[in-house]
Short mmCIF file of C-alpha atoms and ligand atoms in Angstrom, two decimals:
data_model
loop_
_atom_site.label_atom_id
_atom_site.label_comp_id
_atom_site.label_asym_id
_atom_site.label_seq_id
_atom_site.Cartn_x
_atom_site.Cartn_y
_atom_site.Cartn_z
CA UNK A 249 61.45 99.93 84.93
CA UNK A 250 61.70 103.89 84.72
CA UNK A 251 65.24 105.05 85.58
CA UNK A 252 67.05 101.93 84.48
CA UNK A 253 69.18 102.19 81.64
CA UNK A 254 71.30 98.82 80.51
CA UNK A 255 73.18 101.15 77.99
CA UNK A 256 74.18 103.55 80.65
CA UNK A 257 75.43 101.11 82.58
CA UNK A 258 77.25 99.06 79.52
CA UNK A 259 79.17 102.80 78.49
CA UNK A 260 79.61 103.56 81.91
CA UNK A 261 81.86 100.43 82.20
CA UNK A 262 83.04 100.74 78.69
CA UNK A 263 84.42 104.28 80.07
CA UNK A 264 85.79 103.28 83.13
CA UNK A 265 87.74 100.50 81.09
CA UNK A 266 89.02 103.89 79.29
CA UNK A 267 91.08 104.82 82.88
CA UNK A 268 93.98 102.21 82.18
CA UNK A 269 97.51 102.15 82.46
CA UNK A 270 98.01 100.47 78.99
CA UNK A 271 95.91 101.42 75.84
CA UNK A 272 93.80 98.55 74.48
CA UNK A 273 93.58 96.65 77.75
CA UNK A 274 92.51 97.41 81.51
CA UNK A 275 95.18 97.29 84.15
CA UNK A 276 93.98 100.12 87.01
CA UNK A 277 95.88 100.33 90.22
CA UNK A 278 95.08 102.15 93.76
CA UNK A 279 96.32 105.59 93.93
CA UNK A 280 97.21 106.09 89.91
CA UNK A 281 96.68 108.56 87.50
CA UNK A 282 94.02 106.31 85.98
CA UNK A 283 92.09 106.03 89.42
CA UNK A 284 92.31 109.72 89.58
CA UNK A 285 90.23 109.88 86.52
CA UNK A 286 88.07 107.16 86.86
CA UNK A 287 86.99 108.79 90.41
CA UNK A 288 86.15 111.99 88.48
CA UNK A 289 83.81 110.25 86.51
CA UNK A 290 82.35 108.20 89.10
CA UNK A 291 82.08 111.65 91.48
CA UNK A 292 80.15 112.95 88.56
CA UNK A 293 77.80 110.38 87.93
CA UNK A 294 76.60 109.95 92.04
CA UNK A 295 76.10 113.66 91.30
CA UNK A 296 74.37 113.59 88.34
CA UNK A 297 72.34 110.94 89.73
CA UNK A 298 71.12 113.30 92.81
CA UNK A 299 73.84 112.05 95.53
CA UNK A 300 76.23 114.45 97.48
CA UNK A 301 79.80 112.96 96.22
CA UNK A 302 83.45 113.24 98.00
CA UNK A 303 86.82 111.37 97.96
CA UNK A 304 87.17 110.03 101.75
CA UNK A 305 90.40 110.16 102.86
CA UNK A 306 91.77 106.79 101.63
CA UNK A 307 90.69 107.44 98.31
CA UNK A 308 86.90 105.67 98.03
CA UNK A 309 84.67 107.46 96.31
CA UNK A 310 81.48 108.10 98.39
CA UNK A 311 77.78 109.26 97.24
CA UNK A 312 74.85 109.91 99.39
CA UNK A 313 71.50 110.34 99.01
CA UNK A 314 69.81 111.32 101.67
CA UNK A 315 66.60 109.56 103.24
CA UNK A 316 63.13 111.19 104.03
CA UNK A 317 64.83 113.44 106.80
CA UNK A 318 68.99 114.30 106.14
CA UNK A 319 71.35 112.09 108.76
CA UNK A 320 69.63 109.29 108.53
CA UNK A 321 71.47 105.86 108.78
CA UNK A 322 72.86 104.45 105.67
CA UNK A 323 72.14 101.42 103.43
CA UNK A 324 75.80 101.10 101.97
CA UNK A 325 75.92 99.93 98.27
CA UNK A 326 79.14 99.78 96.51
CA UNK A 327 81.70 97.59 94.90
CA UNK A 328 85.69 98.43 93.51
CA UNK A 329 87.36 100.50 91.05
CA UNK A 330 90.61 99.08 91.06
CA UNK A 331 91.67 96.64 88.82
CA UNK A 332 93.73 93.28 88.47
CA UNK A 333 96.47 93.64 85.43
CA UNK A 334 94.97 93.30 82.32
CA UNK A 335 91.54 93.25 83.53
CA UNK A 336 87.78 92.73 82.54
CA UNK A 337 85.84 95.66 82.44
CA UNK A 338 83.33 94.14 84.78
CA UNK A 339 84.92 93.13 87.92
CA UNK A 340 84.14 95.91 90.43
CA UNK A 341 82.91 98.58 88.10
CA UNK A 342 79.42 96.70 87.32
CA UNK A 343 78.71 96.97 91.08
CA UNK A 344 79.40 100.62 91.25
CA UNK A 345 77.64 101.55 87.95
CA UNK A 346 74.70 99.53 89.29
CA UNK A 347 74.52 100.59 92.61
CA UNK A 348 74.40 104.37 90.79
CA UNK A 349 71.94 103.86 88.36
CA UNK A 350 69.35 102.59 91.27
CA UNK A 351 69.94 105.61 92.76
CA UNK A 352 69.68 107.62 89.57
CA UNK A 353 66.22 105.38 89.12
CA UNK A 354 64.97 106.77 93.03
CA UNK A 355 66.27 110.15 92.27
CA UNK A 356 64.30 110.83 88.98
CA UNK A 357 61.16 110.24 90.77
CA UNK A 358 61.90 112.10 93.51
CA UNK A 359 61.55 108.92 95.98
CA UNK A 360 62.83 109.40 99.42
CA UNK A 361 63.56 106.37 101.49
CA UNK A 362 63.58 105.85 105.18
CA UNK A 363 66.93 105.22 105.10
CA UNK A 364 69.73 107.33 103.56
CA UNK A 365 71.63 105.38 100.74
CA UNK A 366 75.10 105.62 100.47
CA UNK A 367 77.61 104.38 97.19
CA UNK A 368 80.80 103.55 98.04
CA UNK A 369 83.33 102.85 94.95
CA UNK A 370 86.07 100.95 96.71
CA UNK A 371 89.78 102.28 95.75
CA UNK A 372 91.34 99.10 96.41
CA UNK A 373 89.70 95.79 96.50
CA UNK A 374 92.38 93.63 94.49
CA UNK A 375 95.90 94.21 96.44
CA UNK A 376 97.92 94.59 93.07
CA UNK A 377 100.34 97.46 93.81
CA UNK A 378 101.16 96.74 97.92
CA UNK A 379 100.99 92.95 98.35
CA UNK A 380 98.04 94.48 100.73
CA UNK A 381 94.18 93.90 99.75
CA UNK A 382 90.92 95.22 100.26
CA UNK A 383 92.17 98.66 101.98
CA UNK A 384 89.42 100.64 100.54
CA UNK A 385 86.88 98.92 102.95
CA UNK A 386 89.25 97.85 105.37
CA UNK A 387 89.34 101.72 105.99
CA UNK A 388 86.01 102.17 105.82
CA UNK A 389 85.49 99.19 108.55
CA UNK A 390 87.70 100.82 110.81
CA UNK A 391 90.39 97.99 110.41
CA UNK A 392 93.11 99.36 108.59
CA UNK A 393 96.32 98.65 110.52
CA UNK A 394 98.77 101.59 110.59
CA UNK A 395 101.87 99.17 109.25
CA UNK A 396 100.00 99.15 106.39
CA UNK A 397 100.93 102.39 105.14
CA UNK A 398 104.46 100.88 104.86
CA UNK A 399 103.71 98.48 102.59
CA UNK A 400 105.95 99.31 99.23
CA UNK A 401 104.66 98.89 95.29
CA UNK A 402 107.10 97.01 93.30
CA UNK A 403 108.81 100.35 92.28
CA UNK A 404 109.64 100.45 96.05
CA UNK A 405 107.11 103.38 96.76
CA UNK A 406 105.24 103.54 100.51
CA UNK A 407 101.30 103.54 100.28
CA UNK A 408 102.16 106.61 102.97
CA UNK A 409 103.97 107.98 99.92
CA UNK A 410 101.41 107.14 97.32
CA UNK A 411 98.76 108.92 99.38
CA UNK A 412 100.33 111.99 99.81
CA UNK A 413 101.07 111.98 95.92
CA UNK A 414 97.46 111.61 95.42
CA UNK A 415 96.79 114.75 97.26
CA UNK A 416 95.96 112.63 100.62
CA UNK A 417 96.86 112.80 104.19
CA UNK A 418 98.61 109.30 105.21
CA UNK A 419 97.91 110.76 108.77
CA UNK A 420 93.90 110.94 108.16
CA UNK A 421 93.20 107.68 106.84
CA UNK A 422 91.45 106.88 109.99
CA UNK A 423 88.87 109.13 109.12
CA UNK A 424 87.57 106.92 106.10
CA UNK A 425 86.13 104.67 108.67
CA UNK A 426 82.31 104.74 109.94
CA UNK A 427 80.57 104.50 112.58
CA UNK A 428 78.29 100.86 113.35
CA UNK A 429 75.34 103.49 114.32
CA UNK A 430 75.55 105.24 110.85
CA UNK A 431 75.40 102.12 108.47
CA UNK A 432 71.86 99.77 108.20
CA UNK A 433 73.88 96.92 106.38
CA UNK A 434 76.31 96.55 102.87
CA UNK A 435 75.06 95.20 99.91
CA UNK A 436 77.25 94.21 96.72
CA UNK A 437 76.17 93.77 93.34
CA UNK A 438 79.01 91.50 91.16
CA UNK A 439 79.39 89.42 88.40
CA UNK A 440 80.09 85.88 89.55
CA UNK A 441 83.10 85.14 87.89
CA UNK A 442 82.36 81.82 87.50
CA UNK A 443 80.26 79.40 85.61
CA UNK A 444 77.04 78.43 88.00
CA UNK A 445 74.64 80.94 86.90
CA UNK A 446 74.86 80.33 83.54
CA UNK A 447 75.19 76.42 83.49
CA UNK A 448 71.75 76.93 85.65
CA UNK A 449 70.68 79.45 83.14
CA UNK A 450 69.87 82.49 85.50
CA UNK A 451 70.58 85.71 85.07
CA UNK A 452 71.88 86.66 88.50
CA UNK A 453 71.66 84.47 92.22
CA UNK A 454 71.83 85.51 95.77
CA UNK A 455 75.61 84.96 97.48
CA UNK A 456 75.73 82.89 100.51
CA UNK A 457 78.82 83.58 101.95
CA UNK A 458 82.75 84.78 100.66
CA UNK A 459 85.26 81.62 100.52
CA UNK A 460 88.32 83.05 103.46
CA UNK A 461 92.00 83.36 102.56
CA UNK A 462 95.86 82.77 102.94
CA UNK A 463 98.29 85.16 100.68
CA UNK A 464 101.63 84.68 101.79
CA UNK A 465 104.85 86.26 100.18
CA UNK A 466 107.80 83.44 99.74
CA UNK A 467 111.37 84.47 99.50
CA UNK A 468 113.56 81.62 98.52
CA UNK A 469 117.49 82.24 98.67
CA UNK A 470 120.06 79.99 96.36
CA UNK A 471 123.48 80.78 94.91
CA UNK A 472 123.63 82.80 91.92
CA UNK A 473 126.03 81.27 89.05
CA UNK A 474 127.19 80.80 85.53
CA UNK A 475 124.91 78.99 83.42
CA UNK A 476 127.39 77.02 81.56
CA UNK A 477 129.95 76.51 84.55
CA UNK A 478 128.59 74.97 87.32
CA UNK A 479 127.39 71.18 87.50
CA UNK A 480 123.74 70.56 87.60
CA UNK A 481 124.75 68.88 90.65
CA UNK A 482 126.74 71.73 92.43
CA UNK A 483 123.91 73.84 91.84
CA UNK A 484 121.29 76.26 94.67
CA UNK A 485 118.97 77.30 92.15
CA UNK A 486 115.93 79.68 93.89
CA UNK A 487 113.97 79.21 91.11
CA UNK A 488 114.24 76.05 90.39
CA UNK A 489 113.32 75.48 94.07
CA UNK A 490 110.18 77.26 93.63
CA UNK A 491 108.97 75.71 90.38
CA UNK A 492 108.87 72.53 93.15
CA UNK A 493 107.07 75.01 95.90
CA UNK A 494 104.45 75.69 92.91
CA UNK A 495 103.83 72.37 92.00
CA UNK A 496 103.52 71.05 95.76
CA UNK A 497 100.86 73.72 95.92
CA UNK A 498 98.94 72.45 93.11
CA UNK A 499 99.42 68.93 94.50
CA UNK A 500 97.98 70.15 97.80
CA UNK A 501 94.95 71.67 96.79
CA UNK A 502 93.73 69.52 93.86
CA UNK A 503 92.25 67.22 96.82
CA UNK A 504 88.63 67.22 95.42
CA UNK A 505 87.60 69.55 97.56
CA UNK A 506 86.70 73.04 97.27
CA UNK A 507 90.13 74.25 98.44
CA UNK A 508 92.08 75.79 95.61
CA UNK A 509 96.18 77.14 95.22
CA UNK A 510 97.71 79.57 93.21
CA UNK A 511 101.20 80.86 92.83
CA UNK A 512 100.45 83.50 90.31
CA UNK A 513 103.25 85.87 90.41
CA UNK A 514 107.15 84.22 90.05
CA UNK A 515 109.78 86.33 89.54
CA UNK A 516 113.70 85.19 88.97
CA UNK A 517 117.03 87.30 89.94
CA UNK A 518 118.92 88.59 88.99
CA UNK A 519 116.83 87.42 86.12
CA UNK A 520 119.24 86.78 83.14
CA UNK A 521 119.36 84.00 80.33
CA UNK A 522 123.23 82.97 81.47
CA UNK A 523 122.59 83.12 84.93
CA UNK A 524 121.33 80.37 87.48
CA UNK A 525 118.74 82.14 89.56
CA UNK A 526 120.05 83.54 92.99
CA UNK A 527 116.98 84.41 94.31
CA UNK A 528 113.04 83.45 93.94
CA UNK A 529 109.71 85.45 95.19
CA UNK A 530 106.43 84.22 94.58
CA UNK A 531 103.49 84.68 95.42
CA UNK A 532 100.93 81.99 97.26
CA UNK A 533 97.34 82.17 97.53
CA UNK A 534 94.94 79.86 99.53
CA UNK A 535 90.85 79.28 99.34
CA UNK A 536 88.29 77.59 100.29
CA UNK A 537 84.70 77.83 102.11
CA UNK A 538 86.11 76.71 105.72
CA UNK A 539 88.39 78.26 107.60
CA UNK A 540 89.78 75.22 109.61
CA UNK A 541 90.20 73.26 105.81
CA UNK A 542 92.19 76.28 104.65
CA UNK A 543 94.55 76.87 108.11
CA UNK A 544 95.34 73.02 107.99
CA UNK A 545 96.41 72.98 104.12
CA UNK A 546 98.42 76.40 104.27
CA UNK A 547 99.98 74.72 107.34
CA UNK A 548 100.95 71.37 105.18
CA UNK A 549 101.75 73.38 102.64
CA UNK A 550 104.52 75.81 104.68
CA UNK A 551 106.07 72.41 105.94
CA UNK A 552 106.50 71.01 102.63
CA UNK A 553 108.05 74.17 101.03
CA UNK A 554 110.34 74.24 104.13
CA UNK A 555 111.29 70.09 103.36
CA UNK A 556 111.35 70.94 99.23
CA UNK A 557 113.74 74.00 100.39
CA UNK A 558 116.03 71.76 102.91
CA UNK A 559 116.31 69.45 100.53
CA UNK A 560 117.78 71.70 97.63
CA UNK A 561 120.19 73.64 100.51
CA UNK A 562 118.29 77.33 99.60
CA UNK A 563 116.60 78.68 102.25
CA UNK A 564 113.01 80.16 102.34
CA UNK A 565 111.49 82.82 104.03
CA UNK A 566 107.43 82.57 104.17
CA UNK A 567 105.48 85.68 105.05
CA UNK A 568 102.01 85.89 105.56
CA UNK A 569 100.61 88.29 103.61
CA UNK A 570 96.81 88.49 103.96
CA UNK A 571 94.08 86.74 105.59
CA UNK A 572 90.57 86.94 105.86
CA UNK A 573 88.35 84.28 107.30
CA UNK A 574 84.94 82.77 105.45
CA UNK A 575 82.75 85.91 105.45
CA UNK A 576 78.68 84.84 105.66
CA UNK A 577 75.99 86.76 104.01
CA UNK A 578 73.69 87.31 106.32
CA UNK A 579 70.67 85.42 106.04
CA UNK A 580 67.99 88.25 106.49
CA UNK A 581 69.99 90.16 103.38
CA UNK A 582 69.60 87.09 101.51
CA UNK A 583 66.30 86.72 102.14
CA UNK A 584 65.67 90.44 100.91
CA UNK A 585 67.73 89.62 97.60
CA UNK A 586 66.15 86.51 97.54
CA UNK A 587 62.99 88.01 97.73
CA UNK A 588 63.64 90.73 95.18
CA UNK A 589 64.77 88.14 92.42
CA UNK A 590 61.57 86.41 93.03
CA UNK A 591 59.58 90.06 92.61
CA UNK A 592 61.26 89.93 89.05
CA UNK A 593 59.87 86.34 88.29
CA UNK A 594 63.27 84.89 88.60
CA UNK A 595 63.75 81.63 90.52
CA UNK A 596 66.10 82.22 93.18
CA UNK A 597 69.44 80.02 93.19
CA UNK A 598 71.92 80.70 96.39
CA UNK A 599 75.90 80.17 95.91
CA UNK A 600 78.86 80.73 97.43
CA UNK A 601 81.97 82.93 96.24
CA UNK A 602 84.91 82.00 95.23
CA UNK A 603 86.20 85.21 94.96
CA UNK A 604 87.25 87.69 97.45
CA UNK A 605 85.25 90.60 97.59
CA UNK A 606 84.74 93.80 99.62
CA UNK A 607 81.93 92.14 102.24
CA UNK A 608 84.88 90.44 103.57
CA UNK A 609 86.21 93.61 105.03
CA UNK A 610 82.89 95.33 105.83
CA UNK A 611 81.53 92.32 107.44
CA UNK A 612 83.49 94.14 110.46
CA UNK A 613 81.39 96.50 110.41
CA UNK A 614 77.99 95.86 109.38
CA UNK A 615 76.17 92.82 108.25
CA UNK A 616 76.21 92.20 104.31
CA UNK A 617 74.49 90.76 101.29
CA UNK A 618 75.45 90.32 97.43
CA UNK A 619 74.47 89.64 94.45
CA UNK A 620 75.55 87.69 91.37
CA UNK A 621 75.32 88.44 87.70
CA UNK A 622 75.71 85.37 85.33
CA UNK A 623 79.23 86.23 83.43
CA UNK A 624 80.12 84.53 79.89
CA UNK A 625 81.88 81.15 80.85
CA UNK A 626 82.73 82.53 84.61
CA UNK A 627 85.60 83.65 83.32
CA UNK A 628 87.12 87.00 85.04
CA UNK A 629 90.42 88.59 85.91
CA UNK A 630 90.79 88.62 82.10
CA UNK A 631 90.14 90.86 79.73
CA UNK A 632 87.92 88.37 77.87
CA UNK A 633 85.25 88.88 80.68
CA UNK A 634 81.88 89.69 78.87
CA UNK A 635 78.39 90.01 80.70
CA UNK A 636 75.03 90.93 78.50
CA UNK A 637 73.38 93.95 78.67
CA UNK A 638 70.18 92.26 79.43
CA UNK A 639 71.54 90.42 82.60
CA UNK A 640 73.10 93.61 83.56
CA UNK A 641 69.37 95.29 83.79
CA UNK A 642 67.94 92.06 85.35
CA UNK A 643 70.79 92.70 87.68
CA UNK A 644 69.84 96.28 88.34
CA UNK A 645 66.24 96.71 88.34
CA UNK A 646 66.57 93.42 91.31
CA UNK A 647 69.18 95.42 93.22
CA UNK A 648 66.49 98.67 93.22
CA UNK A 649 63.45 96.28 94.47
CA UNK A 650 65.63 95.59 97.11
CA UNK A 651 67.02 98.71 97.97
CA UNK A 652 62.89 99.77 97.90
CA UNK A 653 61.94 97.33 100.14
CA UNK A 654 64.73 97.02 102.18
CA UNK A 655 64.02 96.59 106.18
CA UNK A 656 66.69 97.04 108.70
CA UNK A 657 67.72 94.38 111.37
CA UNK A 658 70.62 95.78 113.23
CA UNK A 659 72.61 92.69 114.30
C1 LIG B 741 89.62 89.47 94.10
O1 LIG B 741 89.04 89.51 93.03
C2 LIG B 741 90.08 88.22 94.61
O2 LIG B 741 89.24 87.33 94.80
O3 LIG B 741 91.27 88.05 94.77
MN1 LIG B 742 88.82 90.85 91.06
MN1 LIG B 743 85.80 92.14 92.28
#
């Protein structure tokens, strides 16, 4: 297909991988130095690619290219350039590259739709630095809430802080959101990040709906002592205590259903080889495809910590971090996708997500769609994430027939 280039988008990721923290590896968090330059280059690809490009003001990057008459509503596109710690160089940045090169393919012959089409590169989708997630399209939805911008990094630095150093207003953030009228519908391309497409064998499949959500932040308090003094009896150790909260959350979710637990950040203090542990945080976080499954286990799961916590005489503090309930595709964007796959003579295979993504925020606002690319072995949120170049321009040139023959229904 004219336009589409597989090795523009495979260097355009390999590039954006460039924008990390730590050489040789990918770690990319909202409002860095590393965003900073991965937004130039996206800004001067949407350009290059025949979009008008600007920051808004929580730091998304936003392209536009404008229908067969300027103003006309949008078609949003778009995925995330932040990063989890030592990241993939897939997660996120495939959508964005993806959703640009389609509109680099429309732009280079001079197609006008009747629809403007808009690429949004979301600034934070994964929550790393503020124990806060998805505020790049939370803004954008209109749902940010204002406490958010006191939410601290681990360096003890306000998002209302981090925005100014970025050169942004923390007062203006409100203007990042859009209007219902403006926007037609969001559509998402991702990799899958897990291991259906390719046991199946296709190339990319058509998401049904986002699993919801619980992050809470646990706090556990015990007594701080000397690690060759005090009896194993005598002993309030916080991190002990946790160890037991992590393993009742495994306990809790390996139920056989589709609900799933992690605790995947543990941190001891004051964190010394001779000392007992005075103090535990962790983090918890809860999934699965229905909301009433999830609310009931995080539930359990707060009463056993509590019981675990009682038990051992340290106290815990449980704080509910995040929450987003099941998001569903809807299903005349699925049918489009669906319907674009099969233009490319690919069978069409629906699934639901596992992982969060940024539909789960704009589903305030607008109805939404994705698609999935088949990754190597699902895995993701690792740096050994691979994808092929080949899926990646199945992937692409699917996205553009349906971004060609795309059909509004306002919900
Ligand atoms: C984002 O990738 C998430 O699912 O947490
Ligand atoms: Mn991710
Ligand atoms: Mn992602």
């Amino acid at each position: 297909m004219p336009g589409i280039s597989a090795a523009r988008m495979m260097s355009r990721c390999e590039a954006l991988a460039a924008c990390s923290e730590q050489p040789g590896g990918l770690t990319r968090v909202f409002l860095s130095p590393e965003q900073r330059a991965a937004n130039e280059r996206v800004l001067a690809w949407m350009r290059e690619a025949g979009m008008s490009a600007r920051l808004d003001a929580i730091g998304n990057c936003v392209g536009r290219y404008e229908g067969q008459r300027p103003g006309l509503p949008a078609l949003l596109l778009g995925s995330h350039l932040d990063t989890v710690r030592d990241a993939g160089k897939y997660d996120g940045m495939l959508g964005v590259v993806a959703a640009i090169e389609c509109v680099h393919a429309l732009n280079e012959t001079g197609r006008r739709l009747p629809f403007a089409v808009e690429v949004i590169g979301f600034a934070d989708e994964e929550g790393v630095r503020f124990n806060a997630t998805l505020i790049g399209s939370r803004a954008v939805a209109g749902k940010l809430e204002p406490e958010v911008l006191d939410a601290v990094d681990g360096a003890g630095v306000s998002l209302r802080q981090a925005l100014k150093d970025f050169g942004l207003d923390p007062a203006r953030v409100g203007e990042a959101a859009r209007e219902r009228q403006e926007i037609l519908a969001y559509a998402e391309l991702h990799i899958e990040q897990g291991p259906v497409l390719e046991a199946k064998g296709l190339p990319a499949g058509v998401v049904t709906a986002i699993n919801g959500v619980t992050r809470l932040a646990a706090e556990i308090d015990g007594t701080a002592g000397h690690a060759g003094t005090v009896p194993m009896k005598l002993r309030r150790d916080a991190l002990a205590a946790a160890a037991e909260c992590a393993l009742a959350v495994e306990r809790r979710c390996a139920n056989g259903s589709d609900l799933v637990g992690t605790v995947g950040r543990i941190e001891a203090l004051p964190g010394a080889v001779n000392v007992i542990p005075g103090k535990a945080r962790f983090t918890i976080d809860v999934r699965a495809s229905g909301d009433a499954a999830r609310a009931s286990a995080v539930d359990e799961l707060c009463a056993e910590m509590k019981a675990v916590c009682a038990r051992r005489g340290v106290a815990i503090v449980l704080r509910k971090t995040h929450e987003n309930r099941v998001a569903a595709c809807a299903p005349w964007l699925m049918e489009q996708l669906g319907a674009a796959l099969a233009a490319e003579g690919l069978p069409v295979c629906r699934l639901p997500s596992g992982a969060g993504h940024d539909g789960m925020a704009m589903v305030d606002l607008c109805d939404i769609g994705m698609l999935f690319i088949r990754c190597e072995k699902g895995i993701s949120h690792n740096p050994a994430e691979a994808i092929t170049a080949a899926d990646a321009e199945t992937g692409a040139r699917s996205f553009l027939r349906f971004i060609e023959s795309f059909r509004a229904e306002r919900r």
